[in-house]
């Protein structure tokens, strides 16, 4: 199978880090990270909404080799949607990516495949690349296929993150064989050109092994991205 370009490493800070902690974390990351060691890397940091502006300012003023991403976006353009954040607002902060349909949004906010498609399209219309998350709750429950089919129409414009729900935040990533099998069946639906990330307890120890899987082009990292220095080491481990 085609070996795609590897190197997209995305930090998902979830609901962690106040804006002050976010500044500290990105600074710690910048001291520890030297892009010349992994020139093929494309690093994206997705802080919470309240930290986006602070992180953006540091990235731009210090010219860090890092792109900004958000963790969610509204499916609506603007208007009376209390608590929501629009794609236009994100694009004005120069966010280049947004995570859409994370399993925690699907679970705690009942996000459906239809809603996730609308959010992804809204992001695209403002030049933001959606990282659409898919993943089964239990092994072989058929959910991944359904989720992937629902985004097939835009698969050439998005990044897909395969995150088995049972592997998220558990410290136990899926096995190489399992990731290989599911990433191939995802690719059978959306094609082999779409960048495919793996997420679910990716860490310094397993990063290189997972990145060795032919179809895996990068990682979506939660817990192991919360410490700036640790995250820099994880990127080196994945790509050197
Ligand atoms: P984790 O989270 O790395 O802590 O398992 C990954 C994710 O949910 O994106």
Coordinates of C-alpha atoms and ligand atoms in Angstrom, one line a residue:
X1 CA 0.0 0.0 0.0
X2 CA 1.1 3.6 -0.5
X3 CA 3.3 4.9 2.3
X4 CA 2.0 8.4 3.0
X5 CA 3.9 11.3 4.4
X6 CA 4.1 11.0 8.1
X7 CA 4.4 13.8 10.6
X8 CA 1.2 15.4 11.8
X9 CA 1.3 15.3 15.6
X10 CA -1.7 16.9 17.4
X11 CA -1.9 17.8 21.0
X12 CA -5.5 17.7 22.5
X13 CA -5.3 19.4 25.9
X14 CA -9.0 18.7 26.5
X15 CA -10.4 20.7 29.5
X16 CA -6.9 21.1 31.1
X17 CA -4.7 24.1 31.6
X18 CA -5.9 27.6 32.5
X19 CA -4.6 30.3 30.1
X20 CA -1.6 30.9 32.4
X21 CA -0.8 27.1 32.5
X22 CA -1.2 27.0 28.7
X23 CA 1.4 29.8 28.3
X24 CA 3.8 27.9 30.6
X25 CA 3.2 24.7 28.7
X26 CA 3.8 26.1 25.3
X27 CA 6.9 27.9 26.5
X28 CA 8.2 24.7 28.1
X29 CA 7.5 22.9 24.8
X30 CA 9.4 25.5 22.8
X31 CA 12.5 25.2 24.9
X32 CA 12.5 21.4 24.5
X33 CA 11.6 21.2 20.8
X34 CA 13.9 21.7 17.9
X35 CA 12.2 21.3 14.6
X36 CA 15.5 20.7 12.8
X37 CA 15.6 17.3 14.5
X38 CA 12.3 16.3 13.0
X39 CA 11.9 18.6 9.9
X40 CA 9.0 16.5 8.6
X41 CA 6.9 17.2 11.6
X42 CA 3.8 19.4 11.6
X43 CA 2.8 20.1 15.2
X44 CA -0.7 21.3 16.2
X45 CA -1.7 22.4 19.7
X46 CA -5.4 22.4 20.6
X47 CA -5.9 24.2 23.8
X48 CA -9.3 25.0 25.3
X49 CA -11.1 28.1 24.0
X50 CA -10.0 30.3 26.8
X51 CA -6.4 29.7 26.0
X52 CA -6.5 30.0 22.3
X53 CA -5.6 33.7 22.2
X54 CA -2.7 33.3 24.6
X55 CA -1.2 30.4 22.8
X56 CA -1.7 32.1 19.4
X57 CA 0.2 35.1 20.7
X58 CA 3.2 33.1 21.9
X59 CA 3.3 31.0 18.7
X60 CA 3.3 34.1 16.6
X61 CA 5.6 36.4 18.7
X62 CA 8.2 33.6 19.2
X63 CA 7.7 32.2 15.7
X64 CA 7.3 28.7 17.0
X65 CA 7.0 25.9 14.4
X66 CA 3.5 25.1 15.8
X67 CA 0.0 25.5 14.4
X68 CA -3.0 26.4 16.4
X69 CA -6.1 24.2 16.6
X70 CA -9.4 24.2 18.5
X71 CA -11.3 21.3 20.1
X72 CA -14.7 22.0 18.8
X73 CA -16.6 24.4 16.5
X74 CA -20.3 25.4 16.0
X75 CA -22.1 24.1 13.0
X76 CA -23.7 27.6 12.8
X77 CA -22.2 30.6 11.2
X78 CA -23.1 33.1 13.8
X79 CA -26.0 34.4 15.9
X80 CA -28.0 33.4 19.0
X81 CA -26.1 30.3 20.1
X82 CA -25.1 30.9 23.6
X83 CA -21.8 29.3 24.6
X84 CA -20.8 28.3 21.0
X85 CA -17.8 29.4 19.1
X86 CA -17.9 30.0 15.4
X87 CA -15.5 28.9 12.7
X88 CA -15.0 32.5 11.7
X89 CA -13.9 33.4 15.3
X90 CA -11.4 30.5 15.1
X91 CA -10.1 31.6 11.7
X92 CA -9.5 35.1 13.1
X93 CA -7.2 33.6 15.7
X94 CA -5.5 31.8 12.7
X95 CA -6.5 28.4 13.9
X96 CA -5.6 26.0 11.1
X97 CA -7.3 22.8 12.5
X98 CA -10.2 21.9 14.7
X99 CA -11.0 18.6 16.3
X100 CA -14.6 17.6 15.4
X101 CA -16.6 14.7 16.7
X102 CA -14.3 13.6 19.5
X103 CA -15.8 10.6 21.3
X104 CA -16.1 12.8 24.4
X105 CA -18.3 15.2 22.4
X106 CA -20.2 12.3 21.0
X107 CA -20.8 10.9 24.5
X108 CA -21.3 13.9 26.7
X109 CA -23.0 16.2 24.1
X110 CA -24.8 13.5 22.1
X111 CA -23.1 14.6 18.9
X112 CA -24.4 12.7 15.9
X113 CA -22.7 11.9 12.6
X114 CA -25.0 14.4 10.9
X115 CA -24.0 17.2 13.3
X116 CA -20.3 16.3 13.0
X117 CA -20.5 16.5 9.2
X118 CA -22.1 20.0 9.5
X119 CA -19.4 21.2 11.9
X120 CA -16.7 19.8 9.6
X121 CA -18.2 21.6 6.6
X122 CA -18.5 24.9 8.5
X123 CA -14.8 24.7 9.5
X124 CA -13.8 24.0 5.9
X125 CA -15.7 27.0 4.7
X126 CA -13.5 29.1 6.8
X127 CA -10.3 27.4 5.7
X128 CA -9.9 25.3 8.8
X129 CA -9.1 21.7 8.4
X130 CA -11.3 19.4 10.6
X131 CA -9.7 16.5 12.3
X132 CA -12.7 14.2 12.5
X133 CA -12.5 11.6 15.2
X134 CA -14.0 8.1 14.7
X135 CA -13.7 5.1 16.9
X136 CA -15.5 2.1 18.2
X137 CA -16.8 1.9 21.8
X138 CA -16.3 -1.8 22.0
X139 CA -14.1 -3.9 19.6
X140 CA -15.8 -4.7 16.4
X141 CA -19.1 -3.0 17.2
X142 CA -19.4 -1.6 13.6
X143 CA -19.5 2.1 14.7
X144 CA -16.3 3.1 12.9
X145 CA -17.7 2.0 9.5
X146 CA -20.9 4.1 10.1
X147 CA -18.9 7.1 11.3
X148 CA -16.5 6.9 8.4
X149 CA -19.3 6.5 5.8
X150 CA -20.9 9.7 7.1
X151 CA -17.8 11.8 6.3
X152 CA -16.9 10.1 3.0
X153 CA -18.2 13.0 0.9
X154 CA -15.5 15.4 2.4
X155 CA -12.8 12.8 3.0
X156 CA -10.3 14.4 0.6
X157 CA -10.4 17.7 2.6
X158 CA -10.1 16.5 6.1
X159 CA -7.9 14.6 8.5
X160 CA -9.4 11.5 10.1
X161 CA -8.3 10.4 13.6
X162 CA -9.0 6.8 14.5
X163 CA -9.4 6.7 18.3
X164 CA -10.8 3.4 19.8
X165 CA -12.9 4.7 22.7
X166 CA -11.6 1.9 25.0
X167 CA -8.0 3.1 24.5
X168 CA -8.6 6.8 25.3
X169 CA -7.1 7.9 28.6
X170 CA -6.7 4.3 29.8
X171 CA -2.9 4.1 29.4
X172 CA -3.5 1.1 27.1
X173 CA -3.3 1.8 23.4
X174 CA -4.7 -0.5 20.8
X175 CA -2.3 -3.2 19.5
X176 CA -0.4 -2.6 16.2
X177 CA -2.4 -5.5 14.6
X178 CA -5.7 -3.9 15.6
X179 CA -4.7 -0.4 14.4
X180 CA -3.5 -1.9 11.1
X181 CA -6.7 -3.8 10.6
X182 CA -9.0 -0.8 11.3
X183 CA -6.9 1.8 9.5
X184 CA -7.0 -0.4 6.4
X185 CA -10.8 -0.8 6.6
X186 CA -11.2 3.0 7.1
X187 CA -9.0 3.5 4.1
X188 CA -11.1 1.1 2.0
X189 CA -14.0 3.6 2.6
X190 CA -12.3 7.0 2.4
X191 CA -9.3 6.1 0.2
X192 CA -5.6 6.0 1.0
X193 CA -4.8 9.7 0.4
X194 CA -6.6 11.1 3.5
X195 CA -4.2 11.7 6.4
X196 CA -5.1 9.2 9.1
X197 CA -4.1 9.8 12.8
X198 CA -4.1 7.3 15.6
X199 CA -5.2 8.4 19.1
X200 CA -5.8 6.6 22.3
X201 CA -3.0 6.4 25.0
X202 CA -0.3 7.3 22.5
X203 CA 2.9 8.0 24.5
X204 CA 6.6 8.1 24.3
X205 CA 6.9 4.3 24.7
X206 CA 4.5 3.3 21.9
X207 CA 4.7 6.3 19.5
X208 CA 7.4 4.9 17.3
X209 CA 5.7 1.5 17.0
X210 CA 2.4 3.0 16.1
X211 CA 4.0 5.4 13.6
X212 CA 5.6 2.4 12.0
X213 CA 2.1 1.3 10.8
X214 CA 1.9 1.9 7.1
X215 CA -1.4 3.8 7.1
X216 CA -0.8 5.9 10.2
X217 CA 0.3 9.4 9.3
X218 CA 0.4 10.9 12.7
X219 CA -0.9 10.9 16.3
X220 CA -3.7 12.6 18.3
X221 CA -2.3 12.9 21.8
X222 CA -4.2 13.7 25.0
X223 CA -2.6 13.0 28.4
X224 CA 1.0 12.7 27.0
X225 CA 0.7 16.2 25.5
X226 CA -0.1 18.1 28.7
X227 CA 3.5 18.5 29.7
X228 CA 5.5 20.6 27.1
X229 CA 8.8 18.7 27.5
X230 CA 7.2 15.3 27.5
X231 CA 5.3 16.2 24.3
X232 CA 8.5 17.4 22.6
X233 CA 10.1 14.0 23.5
X234 CA 7.1 12.2 22.2
X235 CA 7.4 13.9 18.8
X236 CA 11.1 13.0 18.6
X237 CA 10.2 9.4 19.5
X238 CA 7.5 9.3 16.8
X239 CA 9.5 10.7 14.0
X240 CA 13.2 10.3 14.5
Ligands
LIG1 P1 -5.2 10.1 25.4 O1 -6.4 11.0 24.6 O2 -4.0 10.3 24.6 O3 -5.2 10.7 26.8 O4 -5.7 8.7 25.4 C1 -6.4 11.0 23.3 C2 -7.6 11.7 22.8 O5 -8.7 11.5 23.4 O6 -7.6 12.5 21.8

